[in-house]
Short mmCIF file of C-alpha atoms in Angstrom, two decimals:
data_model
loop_
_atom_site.label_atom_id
_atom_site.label_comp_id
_atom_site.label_asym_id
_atom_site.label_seq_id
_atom_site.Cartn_x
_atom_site.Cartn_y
_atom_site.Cartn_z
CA UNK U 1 -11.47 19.93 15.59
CA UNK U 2 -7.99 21.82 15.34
CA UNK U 3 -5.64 21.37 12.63
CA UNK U 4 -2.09 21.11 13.44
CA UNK U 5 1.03 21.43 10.76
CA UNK U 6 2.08 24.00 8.12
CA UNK U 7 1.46 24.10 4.42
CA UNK U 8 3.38 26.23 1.81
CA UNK U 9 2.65 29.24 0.16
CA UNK U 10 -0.34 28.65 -2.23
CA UNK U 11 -1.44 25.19 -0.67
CA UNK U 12 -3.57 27.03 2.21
CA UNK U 13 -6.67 25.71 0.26
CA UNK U 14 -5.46 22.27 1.48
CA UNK U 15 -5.47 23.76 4.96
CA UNK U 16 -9.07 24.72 4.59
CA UNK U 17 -10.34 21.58 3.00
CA UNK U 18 -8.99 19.21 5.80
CA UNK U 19 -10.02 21.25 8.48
CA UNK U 20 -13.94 21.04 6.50
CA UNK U 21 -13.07 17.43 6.39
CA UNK U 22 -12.38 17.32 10.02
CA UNK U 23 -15.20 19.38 11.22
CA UNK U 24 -18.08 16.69 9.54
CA UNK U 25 -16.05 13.27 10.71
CA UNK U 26 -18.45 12.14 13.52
CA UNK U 27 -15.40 10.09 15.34
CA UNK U 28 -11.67 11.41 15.45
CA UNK U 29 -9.87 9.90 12.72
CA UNK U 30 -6.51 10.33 13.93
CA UNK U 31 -5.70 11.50 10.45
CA UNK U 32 -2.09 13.10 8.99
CA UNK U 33 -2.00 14.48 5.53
CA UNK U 34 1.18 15.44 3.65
CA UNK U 35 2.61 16.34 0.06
CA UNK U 36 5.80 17.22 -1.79
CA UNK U 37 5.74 18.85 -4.71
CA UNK U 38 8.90 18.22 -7.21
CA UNK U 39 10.71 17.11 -4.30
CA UNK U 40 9.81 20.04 -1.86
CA UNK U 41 7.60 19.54 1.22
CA UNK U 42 4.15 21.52 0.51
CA UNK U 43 1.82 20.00 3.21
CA UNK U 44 2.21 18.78 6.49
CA UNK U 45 -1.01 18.88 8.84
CA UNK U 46 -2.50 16.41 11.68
CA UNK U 47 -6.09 16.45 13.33
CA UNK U 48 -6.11 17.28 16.43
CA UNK U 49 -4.36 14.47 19.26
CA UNK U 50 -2.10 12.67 16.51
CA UNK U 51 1.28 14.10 17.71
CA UNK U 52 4.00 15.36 14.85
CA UNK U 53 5.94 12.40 15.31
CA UNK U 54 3.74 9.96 15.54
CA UNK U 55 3.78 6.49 13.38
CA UNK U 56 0.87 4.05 13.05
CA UNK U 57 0.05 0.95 10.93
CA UNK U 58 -0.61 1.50 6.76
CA UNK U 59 -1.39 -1.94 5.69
CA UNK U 60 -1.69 -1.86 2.09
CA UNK U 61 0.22 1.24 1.68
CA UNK U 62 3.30 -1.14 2.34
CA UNK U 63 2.68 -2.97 -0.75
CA UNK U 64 3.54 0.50 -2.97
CA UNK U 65 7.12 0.38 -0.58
CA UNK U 66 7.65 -3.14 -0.71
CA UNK U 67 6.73 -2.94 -4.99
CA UNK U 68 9.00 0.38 -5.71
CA UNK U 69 12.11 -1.74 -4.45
CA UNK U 70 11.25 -4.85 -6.85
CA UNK U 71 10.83 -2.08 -9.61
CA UNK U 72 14.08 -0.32 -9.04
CA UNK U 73 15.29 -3.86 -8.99
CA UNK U 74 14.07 -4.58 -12.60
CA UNK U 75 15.76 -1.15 -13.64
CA UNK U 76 19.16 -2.26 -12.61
CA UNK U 77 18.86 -5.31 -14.71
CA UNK U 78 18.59 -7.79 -11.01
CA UNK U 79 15.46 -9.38 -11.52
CA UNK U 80 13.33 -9.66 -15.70
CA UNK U 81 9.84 -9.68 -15.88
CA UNK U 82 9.63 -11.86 -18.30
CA UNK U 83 11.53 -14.32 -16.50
CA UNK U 84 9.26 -17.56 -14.81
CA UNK U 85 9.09 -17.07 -11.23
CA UNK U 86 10.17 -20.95 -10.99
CA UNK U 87 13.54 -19.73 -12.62
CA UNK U 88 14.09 -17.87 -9.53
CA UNK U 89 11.91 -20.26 -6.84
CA UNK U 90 11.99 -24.00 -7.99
CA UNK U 91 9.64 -25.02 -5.73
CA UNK U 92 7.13 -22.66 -6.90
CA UNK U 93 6.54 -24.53 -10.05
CA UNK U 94 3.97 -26.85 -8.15
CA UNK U 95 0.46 -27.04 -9.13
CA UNK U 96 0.83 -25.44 -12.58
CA UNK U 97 2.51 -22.47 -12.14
CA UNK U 98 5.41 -23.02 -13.56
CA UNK U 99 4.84 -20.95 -16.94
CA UNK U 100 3.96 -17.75 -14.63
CA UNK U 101 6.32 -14.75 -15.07
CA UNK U 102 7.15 -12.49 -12.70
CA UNK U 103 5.16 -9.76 -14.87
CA UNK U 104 2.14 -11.66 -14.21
CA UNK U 105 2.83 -12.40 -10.56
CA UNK U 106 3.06 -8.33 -10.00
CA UNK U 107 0.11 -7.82 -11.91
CA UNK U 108 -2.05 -10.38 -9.31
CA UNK U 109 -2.67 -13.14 -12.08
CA UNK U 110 -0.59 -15.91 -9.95
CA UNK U 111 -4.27 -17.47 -8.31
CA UNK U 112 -2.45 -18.40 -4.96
CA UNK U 113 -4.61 -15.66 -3.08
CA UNK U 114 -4.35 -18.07 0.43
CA UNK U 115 -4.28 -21.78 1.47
CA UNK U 116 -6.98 -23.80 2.37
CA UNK U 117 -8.63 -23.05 5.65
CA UNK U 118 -6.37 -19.59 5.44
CA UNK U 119 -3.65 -17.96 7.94
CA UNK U 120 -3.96 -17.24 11.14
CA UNK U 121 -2.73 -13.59 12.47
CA UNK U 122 0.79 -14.88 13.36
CA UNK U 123 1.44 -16.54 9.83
CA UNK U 124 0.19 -13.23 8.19
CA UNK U 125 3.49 -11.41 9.65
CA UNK U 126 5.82 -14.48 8.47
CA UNK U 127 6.35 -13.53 4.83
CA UNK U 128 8.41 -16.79 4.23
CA UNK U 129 6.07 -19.02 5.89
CA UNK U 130 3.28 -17.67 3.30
CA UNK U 131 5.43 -18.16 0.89
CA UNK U 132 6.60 -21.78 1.70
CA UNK U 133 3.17 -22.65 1.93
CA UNK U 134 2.12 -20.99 -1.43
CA UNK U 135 4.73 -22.49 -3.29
CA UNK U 136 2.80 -26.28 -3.06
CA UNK U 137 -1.15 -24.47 -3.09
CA UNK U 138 -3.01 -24.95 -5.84
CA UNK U 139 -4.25 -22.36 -7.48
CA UNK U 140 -7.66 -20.89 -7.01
CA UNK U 141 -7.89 -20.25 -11.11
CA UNK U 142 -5.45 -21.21 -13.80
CA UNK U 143 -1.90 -18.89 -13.49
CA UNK U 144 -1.86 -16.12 -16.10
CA UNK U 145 -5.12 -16.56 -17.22
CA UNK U 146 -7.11 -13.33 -15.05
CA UNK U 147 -6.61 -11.61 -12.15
CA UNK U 148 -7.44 -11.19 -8.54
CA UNK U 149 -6.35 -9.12 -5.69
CA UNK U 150 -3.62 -11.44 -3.91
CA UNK U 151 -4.61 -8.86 -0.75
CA UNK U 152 -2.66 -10.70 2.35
CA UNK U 153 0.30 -12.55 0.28
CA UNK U 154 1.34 -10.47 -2.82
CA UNK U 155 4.56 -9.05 -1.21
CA UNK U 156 5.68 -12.08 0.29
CA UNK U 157 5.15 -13.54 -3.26
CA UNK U 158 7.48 -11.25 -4.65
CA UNK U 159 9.59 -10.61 -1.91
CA UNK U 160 10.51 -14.43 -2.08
CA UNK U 161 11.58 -13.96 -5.54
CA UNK U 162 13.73 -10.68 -4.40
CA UNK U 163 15.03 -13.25 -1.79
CA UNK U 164 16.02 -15.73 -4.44
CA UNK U 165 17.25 -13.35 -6.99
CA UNK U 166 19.67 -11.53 -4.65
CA UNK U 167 20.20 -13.20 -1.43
CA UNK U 168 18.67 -10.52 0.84
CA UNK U 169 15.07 -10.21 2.14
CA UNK U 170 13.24 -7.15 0.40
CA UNK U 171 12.80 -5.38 4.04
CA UNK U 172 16.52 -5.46 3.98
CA UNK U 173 16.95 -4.32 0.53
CA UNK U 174 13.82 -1.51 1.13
CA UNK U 175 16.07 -0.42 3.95
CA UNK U 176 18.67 0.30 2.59
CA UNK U 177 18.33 1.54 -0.62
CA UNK U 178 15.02 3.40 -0.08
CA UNK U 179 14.19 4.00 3.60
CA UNK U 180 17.62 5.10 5.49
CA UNK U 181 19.21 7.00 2.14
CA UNK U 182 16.02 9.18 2.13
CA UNK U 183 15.51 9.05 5.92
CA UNK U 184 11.95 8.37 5.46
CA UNK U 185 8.97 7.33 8.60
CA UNK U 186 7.85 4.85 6.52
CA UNK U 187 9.54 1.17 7.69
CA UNK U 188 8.89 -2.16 6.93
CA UNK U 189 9.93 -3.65 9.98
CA UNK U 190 9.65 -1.38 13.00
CA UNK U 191 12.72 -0.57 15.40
CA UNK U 192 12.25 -1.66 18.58
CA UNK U 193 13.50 1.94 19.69
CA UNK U 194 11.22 3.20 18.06
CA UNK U 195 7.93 1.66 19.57
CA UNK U 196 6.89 4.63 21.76
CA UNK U 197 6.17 6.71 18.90
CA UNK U 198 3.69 3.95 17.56
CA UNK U 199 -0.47 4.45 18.01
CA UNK U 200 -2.67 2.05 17.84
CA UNK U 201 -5.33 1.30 15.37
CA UNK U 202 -8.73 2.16 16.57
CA UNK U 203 -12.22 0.26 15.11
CA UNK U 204 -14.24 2.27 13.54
CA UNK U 205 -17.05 4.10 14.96
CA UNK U 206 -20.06 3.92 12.14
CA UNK U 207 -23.02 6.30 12.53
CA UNK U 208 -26.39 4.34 13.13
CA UNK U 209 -27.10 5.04 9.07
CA UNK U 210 -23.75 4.02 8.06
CA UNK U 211 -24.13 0.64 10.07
CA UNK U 212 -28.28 0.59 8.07
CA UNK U 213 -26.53 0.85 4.80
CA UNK U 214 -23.59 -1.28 5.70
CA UNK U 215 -25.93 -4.16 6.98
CA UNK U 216 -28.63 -3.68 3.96
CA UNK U 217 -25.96 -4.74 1.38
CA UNK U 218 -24.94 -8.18 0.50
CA UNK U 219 -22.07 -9.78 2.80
CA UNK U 220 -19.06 -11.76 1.13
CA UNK U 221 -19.47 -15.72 1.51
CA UNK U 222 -16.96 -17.45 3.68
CA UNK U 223 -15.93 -19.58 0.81
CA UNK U 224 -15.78 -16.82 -1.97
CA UNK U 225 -12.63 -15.23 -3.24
CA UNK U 226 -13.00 -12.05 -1.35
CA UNK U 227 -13.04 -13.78 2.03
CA UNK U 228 -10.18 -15.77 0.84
CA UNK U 229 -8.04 -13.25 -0.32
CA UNK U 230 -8.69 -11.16 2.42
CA UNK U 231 -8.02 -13.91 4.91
CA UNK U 232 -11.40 -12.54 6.99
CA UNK U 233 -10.92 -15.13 10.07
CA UNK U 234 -8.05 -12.74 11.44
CA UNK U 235 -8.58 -9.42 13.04
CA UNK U 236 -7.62 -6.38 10.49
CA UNK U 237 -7.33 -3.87 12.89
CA UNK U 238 -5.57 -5.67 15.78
CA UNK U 239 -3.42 -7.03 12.75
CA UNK U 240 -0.33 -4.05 12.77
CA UNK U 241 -1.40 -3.52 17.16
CA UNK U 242 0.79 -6.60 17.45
CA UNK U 243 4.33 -6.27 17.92
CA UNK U 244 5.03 -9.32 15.96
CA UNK U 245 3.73 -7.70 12.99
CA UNK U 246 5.47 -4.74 13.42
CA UNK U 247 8.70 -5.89 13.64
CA UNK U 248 8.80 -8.19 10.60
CA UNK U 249 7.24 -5.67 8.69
CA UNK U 250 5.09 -7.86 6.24
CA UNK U 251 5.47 -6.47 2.76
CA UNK U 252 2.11 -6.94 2.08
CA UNK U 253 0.30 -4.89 5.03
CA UNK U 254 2.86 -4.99 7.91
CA UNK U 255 4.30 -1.44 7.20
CA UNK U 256 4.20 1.34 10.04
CA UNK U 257 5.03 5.45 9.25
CA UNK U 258 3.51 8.70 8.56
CA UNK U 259 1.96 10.24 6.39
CA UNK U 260 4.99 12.65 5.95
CA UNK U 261 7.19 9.02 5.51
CA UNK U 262 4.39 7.85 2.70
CA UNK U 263 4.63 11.14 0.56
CA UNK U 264 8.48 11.33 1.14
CA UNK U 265 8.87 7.99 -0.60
CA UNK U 266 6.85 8.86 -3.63
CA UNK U 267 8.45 11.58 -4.04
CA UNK U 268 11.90 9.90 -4.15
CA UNK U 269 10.64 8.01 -6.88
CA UNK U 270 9.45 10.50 -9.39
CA UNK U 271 11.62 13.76 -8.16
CA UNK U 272 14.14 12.66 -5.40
CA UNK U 273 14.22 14.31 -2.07
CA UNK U 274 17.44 15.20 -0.03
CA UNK U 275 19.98 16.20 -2.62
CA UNK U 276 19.24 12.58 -4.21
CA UNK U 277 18.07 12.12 -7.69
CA UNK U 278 14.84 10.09 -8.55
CA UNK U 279 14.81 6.75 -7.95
CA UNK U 280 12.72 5.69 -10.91
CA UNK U 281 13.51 6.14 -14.51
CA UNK U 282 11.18 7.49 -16.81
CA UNK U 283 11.12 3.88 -18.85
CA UNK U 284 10.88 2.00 -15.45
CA UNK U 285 7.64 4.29 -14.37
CA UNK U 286 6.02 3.88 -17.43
CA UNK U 287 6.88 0.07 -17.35
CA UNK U 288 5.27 0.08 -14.21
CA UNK U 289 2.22 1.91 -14.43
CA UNK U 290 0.87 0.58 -17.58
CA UNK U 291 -2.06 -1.90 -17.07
CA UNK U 292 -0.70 -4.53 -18.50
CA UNK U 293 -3.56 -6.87 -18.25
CA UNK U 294 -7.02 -5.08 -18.37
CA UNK U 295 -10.20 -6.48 -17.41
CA UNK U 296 -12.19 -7.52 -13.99
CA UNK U 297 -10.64 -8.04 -10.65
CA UNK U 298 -12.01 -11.87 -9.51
CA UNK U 299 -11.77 -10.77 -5.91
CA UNK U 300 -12.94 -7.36 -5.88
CA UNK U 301 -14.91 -6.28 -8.51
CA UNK U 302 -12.64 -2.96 -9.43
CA UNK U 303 -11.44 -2.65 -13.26
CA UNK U 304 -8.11 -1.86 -14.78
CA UNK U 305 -7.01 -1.00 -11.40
CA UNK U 306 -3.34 -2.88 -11.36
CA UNK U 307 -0.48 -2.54 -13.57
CA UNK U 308 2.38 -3.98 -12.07
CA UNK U 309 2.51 -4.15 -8.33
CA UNK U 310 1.42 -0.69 -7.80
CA UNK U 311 -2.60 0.71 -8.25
CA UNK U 312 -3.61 2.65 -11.28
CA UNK U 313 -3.86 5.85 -8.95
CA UNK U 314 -5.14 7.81 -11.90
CA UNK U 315 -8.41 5.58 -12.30
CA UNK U 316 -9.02 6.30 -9.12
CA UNK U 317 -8.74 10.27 -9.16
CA UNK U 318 -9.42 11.35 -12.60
CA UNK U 319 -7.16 14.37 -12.29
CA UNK U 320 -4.33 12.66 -12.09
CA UNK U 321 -2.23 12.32 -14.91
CA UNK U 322 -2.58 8.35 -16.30
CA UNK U 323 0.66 7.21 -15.28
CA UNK U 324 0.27 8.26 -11.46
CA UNK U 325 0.52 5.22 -9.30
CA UNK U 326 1.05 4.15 -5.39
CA UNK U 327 -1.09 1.77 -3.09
CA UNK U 328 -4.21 2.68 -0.51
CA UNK U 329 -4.60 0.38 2.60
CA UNK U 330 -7.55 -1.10 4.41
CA UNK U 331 -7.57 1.44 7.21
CA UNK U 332 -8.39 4.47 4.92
CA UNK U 333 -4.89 5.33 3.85
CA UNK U 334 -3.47 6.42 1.03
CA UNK U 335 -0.10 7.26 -0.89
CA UNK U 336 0.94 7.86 -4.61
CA UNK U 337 2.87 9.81 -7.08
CA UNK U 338 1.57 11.94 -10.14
CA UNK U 339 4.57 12.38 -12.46
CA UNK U 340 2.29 14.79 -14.30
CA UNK U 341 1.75 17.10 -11.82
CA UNK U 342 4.76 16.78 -9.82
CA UNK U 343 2.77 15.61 -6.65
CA UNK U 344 3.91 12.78 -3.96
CA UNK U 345 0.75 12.01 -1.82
CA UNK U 346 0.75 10.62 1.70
CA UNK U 347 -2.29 10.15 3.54
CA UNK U 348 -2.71 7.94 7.43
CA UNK U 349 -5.90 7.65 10.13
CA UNK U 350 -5.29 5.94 12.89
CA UNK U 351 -9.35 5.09 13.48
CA UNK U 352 -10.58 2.68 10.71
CA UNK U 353 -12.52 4.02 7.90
CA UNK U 354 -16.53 2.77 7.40
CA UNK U 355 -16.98 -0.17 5.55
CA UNK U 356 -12.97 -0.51 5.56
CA UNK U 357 -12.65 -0.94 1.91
CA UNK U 358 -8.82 0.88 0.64
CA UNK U 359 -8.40 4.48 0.46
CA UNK U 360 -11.02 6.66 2.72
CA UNK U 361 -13.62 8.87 1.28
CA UNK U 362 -11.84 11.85 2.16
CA UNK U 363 -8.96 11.16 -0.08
CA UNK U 364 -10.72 12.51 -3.08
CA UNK U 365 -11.43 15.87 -1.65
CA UNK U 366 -7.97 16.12 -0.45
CA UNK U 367 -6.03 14.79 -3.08
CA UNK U 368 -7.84 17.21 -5.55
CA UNK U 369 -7.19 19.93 -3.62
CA UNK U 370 -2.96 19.22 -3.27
CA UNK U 371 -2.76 18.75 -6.99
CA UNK U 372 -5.31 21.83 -7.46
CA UNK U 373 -2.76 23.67 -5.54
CA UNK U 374 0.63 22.49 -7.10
CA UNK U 375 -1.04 23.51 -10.75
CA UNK U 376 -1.44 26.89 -9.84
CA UNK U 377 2.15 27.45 -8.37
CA UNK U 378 4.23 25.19 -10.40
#
């Protein structure tokens, strides 16, 4: 399968490793990889029949956009994280969670993972109709006590607090202090002029002993937290194919952009891109990418792999330094930065990874190789 794009001088290793990547995928993945390095564009590549301007859905991804503006927000003194959520959103303060802080609410410890009987596709893209409805749910454990991946309603959790706190939705906000400044593919509510450069997400295509293995291991209950939280009665990868989606631009998994638009961001946030300076102070990263509650994910399993809003990217790829952070989503993508190394990471496939479970296999190979790279030439 061809390779289409450019890489810098010293990054042609990242050439060769996606084009190895490429050549054993059994189904065209539709994939875009990019990377800036201290603010400078280092890799830009496509698989073959994903056009260079191309945007397509990121799903999780979005939360690392939607959770950069609430941070920058917290470094200009608008919103505390020690604050109660209630303080901001009365009506929140139903059910017992009236003593949870916003800290805790970024870090996934609020319990309100869905409502009984959970949301149908249409709700999912309504940010304040989730959070309306979460405001009066009872919690699935007691606030502030553990944590759980809040995977379909985390950023209209905290984008109703942005709402609250400054009288502007956080897609507005994202907009224009992030997105337009930087001129970044990455938007949380998608033009409508825009539209014909969208692609569709495609189902994945398992090989028969992918599907074996897949089918061998034990399936999530309908009534456990992972169903719950991952709100399993709707369609994931018809979720972002609908219009509706696209243009409200869910801040939990309702983002569309490219891989270039993923990378771009990140690296506005550690290095600043276009003539601007970072976005992110050094206290506000390391605010941000401490764990601040370690300990066992209730929903999935994973360990120490939140601090606040944003994934501990560095458990994840041990050769990153331990204060890179960003966000992978369901369909196999991927985006973070490594202050330590100077990298911004950006990573999209149209065709749905197998078992669609965050950040695709692949990632590992090619994130190692960018940062690989950017050590030897920095």
């Amino acid at each position: 399968m061809s390779v289409h794009g450019t890489v810098a001088e010293g990054f042609e290793g990242v050439r060769e490793e996606f084009e190895a990547f490429l050549a054993e995928e059994p189904a065209a993945p539709g994939a875009q990889l990019a990377a800036y390095l201290d603010g400078r564009p280092v890799v830009d590549l496509r698989s073959e029949g994903v056009e260079q301007d191309s945007l397509t859905g990121v799903y999780s991804v979005t939360k690392g956009a939607a959770h950069l503006l609430v941070a920058l927000l917290v470094q200009d003194g608008v919103l505390d994280l020690d604050r109660e959520v209630a303080a901001y959103w009365p009506e929140f303060a139903a059910e017992g969670k009236g003593r949870l802080t916003l800290r805790e609410l970024l870090a996934h410890r609020a319990g309100v993972i869905s409502v009984e009987g959970g949301f149908s596709a249409a709700e999912l893209a309504d940010d304040r109709l989730i959070a309306a409805r979460l405001a009066v749910q009872k919690p699935y454990w007691e606030p502030g006590t553990a944590h759980g991946y809040h995977a379909t309603v985390i950023g209209a959790l905290t984008g109703e607090v942005v709402l609250r706190a400054t009288g502007r939705t956080l897609q507005e906000l994202y907009e224009e202090r992030i997105r337009a400044p930087h001129g970044l593919e990455l938007y949380l509510g998608l033009p409508a002029e825009l539209e014909p450069r969208f692609r569709s997400l495609l189902r994945a295509e398992p090989t028969p002993e992918q599907l074996t293995e897949f089918l061998a291991q034990p399936m999530p209950g309908k009534d456990g937290l992972f169903a719950i939280s991952f709100n399993l009665r709707t369609d994931l990868v018809n979720f972002v194919n609908e219009r509706e989606t696209r243009a409200k631009g869910s801040a939990s998994a309702g983002g569309v952009g490219s891989a270039r638009g993923v990378a771009g961001m990140y690296a506005a946030a550690i290095s600043g891109l276009g003539g601007h300076g970072p976005l992110l102070e050094p206290e506000t990263v390391a605010e941000f990418t401490t764990v601040h509650y370690p300990g066992t994910d209730l929903v999935t399993g994973s360990v120490d792999n939140f601090a606040l809003g944003f994934e501990t990217s560095g458990l994840s790829y041990p050769f990153l330094g331990p204060d890179a952070f960003g966000h992978c989503g369901v369909s196999g993508a991927q985006g973070f930065a490594d202050p330590a190394s100077g990298v911004a990471y950006g990573y999209t496939r149209r065709r749905f990874v197998f078992p669609p479970s965050g950040a695709a296999p692949e990632n590992d190979r090619l994130a190692a190789a960018v940062v690989r790279a950017a050590r030897a030439v920095r």
